[in-house]
Short mmCIF file of C-alpha atoms in Angstrom, two decimals:
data_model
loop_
_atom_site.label_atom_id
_atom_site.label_comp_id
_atom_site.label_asym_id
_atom_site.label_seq_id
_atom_site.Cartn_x
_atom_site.Cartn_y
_atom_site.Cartn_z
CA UNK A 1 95.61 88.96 109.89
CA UNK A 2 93.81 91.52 107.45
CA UNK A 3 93.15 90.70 103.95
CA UNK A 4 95.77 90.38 101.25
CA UNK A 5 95.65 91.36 98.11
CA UNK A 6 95.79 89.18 95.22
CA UNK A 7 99.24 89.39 93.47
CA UNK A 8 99.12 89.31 89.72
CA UNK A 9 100.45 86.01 88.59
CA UNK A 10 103.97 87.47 87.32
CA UNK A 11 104.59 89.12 91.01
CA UNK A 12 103.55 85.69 92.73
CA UNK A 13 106.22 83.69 90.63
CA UNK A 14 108.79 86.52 91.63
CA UNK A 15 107.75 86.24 95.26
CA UNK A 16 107.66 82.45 95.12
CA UNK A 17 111.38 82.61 94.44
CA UNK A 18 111.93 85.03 96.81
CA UNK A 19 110.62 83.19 99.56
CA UNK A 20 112.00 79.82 99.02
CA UNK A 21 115.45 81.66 98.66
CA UNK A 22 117.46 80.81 101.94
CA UNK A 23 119.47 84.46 102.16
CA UNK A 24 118.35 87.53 100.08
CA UNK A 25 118.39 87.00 96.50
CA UNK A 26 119.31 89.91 94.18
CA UNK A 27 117.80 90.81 90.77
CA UNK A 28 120.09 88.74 89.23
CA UNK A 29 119.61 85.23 91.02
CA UNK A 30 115.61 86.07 90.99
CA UNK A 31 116.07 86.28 87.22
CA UNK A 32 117.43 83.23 86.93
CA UNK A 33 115.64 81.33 88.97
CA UNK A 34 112.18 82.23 87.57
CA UNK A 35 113.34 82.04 83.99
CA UNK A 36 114.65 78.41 84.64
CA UNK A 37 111.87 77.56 87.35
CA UNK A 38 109.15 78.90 85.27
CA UNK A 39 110.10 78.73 81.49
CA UNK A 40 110.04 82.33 81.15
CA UNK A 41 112.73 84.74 79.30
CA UNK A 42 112.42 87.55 81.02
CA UNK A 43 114.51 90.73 81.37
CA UNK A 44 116.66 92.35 83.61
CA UNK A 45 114.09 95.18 83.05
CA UNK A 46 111.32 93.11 83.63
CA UNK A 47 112.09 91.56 87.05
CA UNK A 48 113.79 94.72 88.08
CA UNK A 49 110.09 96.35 87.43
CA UNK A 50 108.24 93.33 89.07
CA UNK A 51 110.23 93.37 92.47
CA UNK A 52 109.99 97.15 92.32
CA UNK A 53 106.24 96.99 92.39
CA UNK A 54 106.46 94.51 95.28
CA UNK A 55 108.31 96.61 97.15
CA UNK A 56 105.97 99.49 96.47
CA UNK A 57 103.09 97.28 98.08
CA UNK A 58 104.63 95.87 100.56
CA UNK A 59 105.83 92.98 100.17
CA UNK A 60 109.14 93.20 99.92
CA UNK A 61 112.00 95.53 101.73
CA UNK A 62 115.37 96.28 99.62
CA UNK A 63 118.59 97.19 100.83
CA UNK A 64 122.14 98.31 99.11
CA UNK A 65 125.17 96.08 99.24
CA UNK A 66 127.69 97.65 97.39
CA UNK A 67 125.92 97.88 94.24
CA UNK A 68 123.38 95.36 94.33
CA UNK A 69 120.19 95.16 96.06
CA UNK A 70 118.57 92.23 97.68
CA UNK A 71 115.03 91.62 98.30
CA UNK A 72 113.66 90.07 101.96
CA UNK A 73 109.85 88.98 102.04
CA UNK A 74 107.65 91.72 104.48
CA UNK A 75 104.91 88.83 103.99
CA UNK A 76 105.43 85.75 104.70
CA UNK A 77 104.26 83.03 102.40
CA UNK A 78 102.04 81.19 104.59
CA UNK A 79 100.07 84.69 105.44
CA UNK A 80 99.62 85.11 101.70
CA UNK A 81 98.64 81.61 101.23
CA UNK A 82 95.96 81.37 103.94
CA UNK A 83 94.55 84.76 102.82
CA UNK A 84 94.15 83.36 98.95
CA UNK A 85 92.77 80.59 100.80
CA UNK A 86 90.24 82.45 102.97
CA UNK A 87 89.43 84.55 99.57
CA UNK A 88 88.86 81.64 97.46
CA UNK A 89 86.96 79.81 100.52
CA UNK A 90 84.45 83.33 100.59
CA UNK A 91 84.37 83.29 96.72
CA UNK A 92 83.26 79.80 95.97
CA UNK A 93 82.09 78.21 99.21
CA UNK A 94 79.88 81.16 101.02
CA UNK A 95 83.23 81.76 103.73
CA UNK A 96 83.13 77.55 104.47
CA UNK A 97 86.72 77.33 104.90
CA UNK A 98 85.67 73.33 105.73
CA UNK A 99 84.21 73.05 102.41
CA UNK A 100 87.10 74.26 100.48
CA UNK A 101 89.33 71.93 102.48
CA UNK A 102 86.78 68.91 101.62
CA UNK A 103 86.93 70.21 97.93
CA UNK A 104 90.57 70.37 97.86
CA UNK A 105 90.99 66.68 100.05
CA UNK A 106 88.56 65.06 97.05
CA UNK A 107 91.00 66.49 94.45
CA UNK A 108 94.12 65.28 96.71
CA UNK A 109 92.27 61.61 96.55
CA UNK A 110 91.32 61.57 93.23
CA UNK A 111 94.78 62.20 91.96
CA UNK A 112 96.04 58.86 93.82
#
């Protein structure tokens, strides 16, 4: 697996919805559920524009049903994870994937 991109944080929360959604969520049902999930108020327009964009790069396919459209993931969210995870690991630990694991497992402990 190549690189991925790094989402902007407003496509991430739309793809986060997307990918926990358990058939193919239209604009509608991603609207609500990332208003309500996230605290956000945003448009029709706004979402509509957002999973346009993903589509455009990639991550997302849309098809017609009548006159809807529903979104499926073209990435799944474990390949985006472990490529933010590989980034972050070249970023901040010199590529040590081990030593962002040990960074992240001292966080997990100190929180319990």
């Amino acid at each position: 697996m190549g690189e991925i991109k790094r989402l902007p944080e407003c496509e991430e929360l739309v793809m986060s919805i997307v990918w926990r959604a358990d058939e193919a969520p239209d604009l509608a049902a991603v609207r609500e559920k990332v208003n309500a999930r996230y605290g956000k108020e945003w448009k029709p327009q706004t979402v509509s524009t957002i999973l346009c964009r993903l589509v455009k790069k990639g991550f997302l396919s849309m098809y017609r049903k009548g006159r809807y459209c529903y979104y499926v993931p073209l990435i799944e969210q474990e390949e985006y994870c472990e490529s933010q995870l590989q980034r972050m690991a070249t970023l901040f630990f010199g590529g040590d994937v081990q030593g962002l694991g040990k960074f992240v497992q001292g966080l997990l402990q100190d929180k319990n």
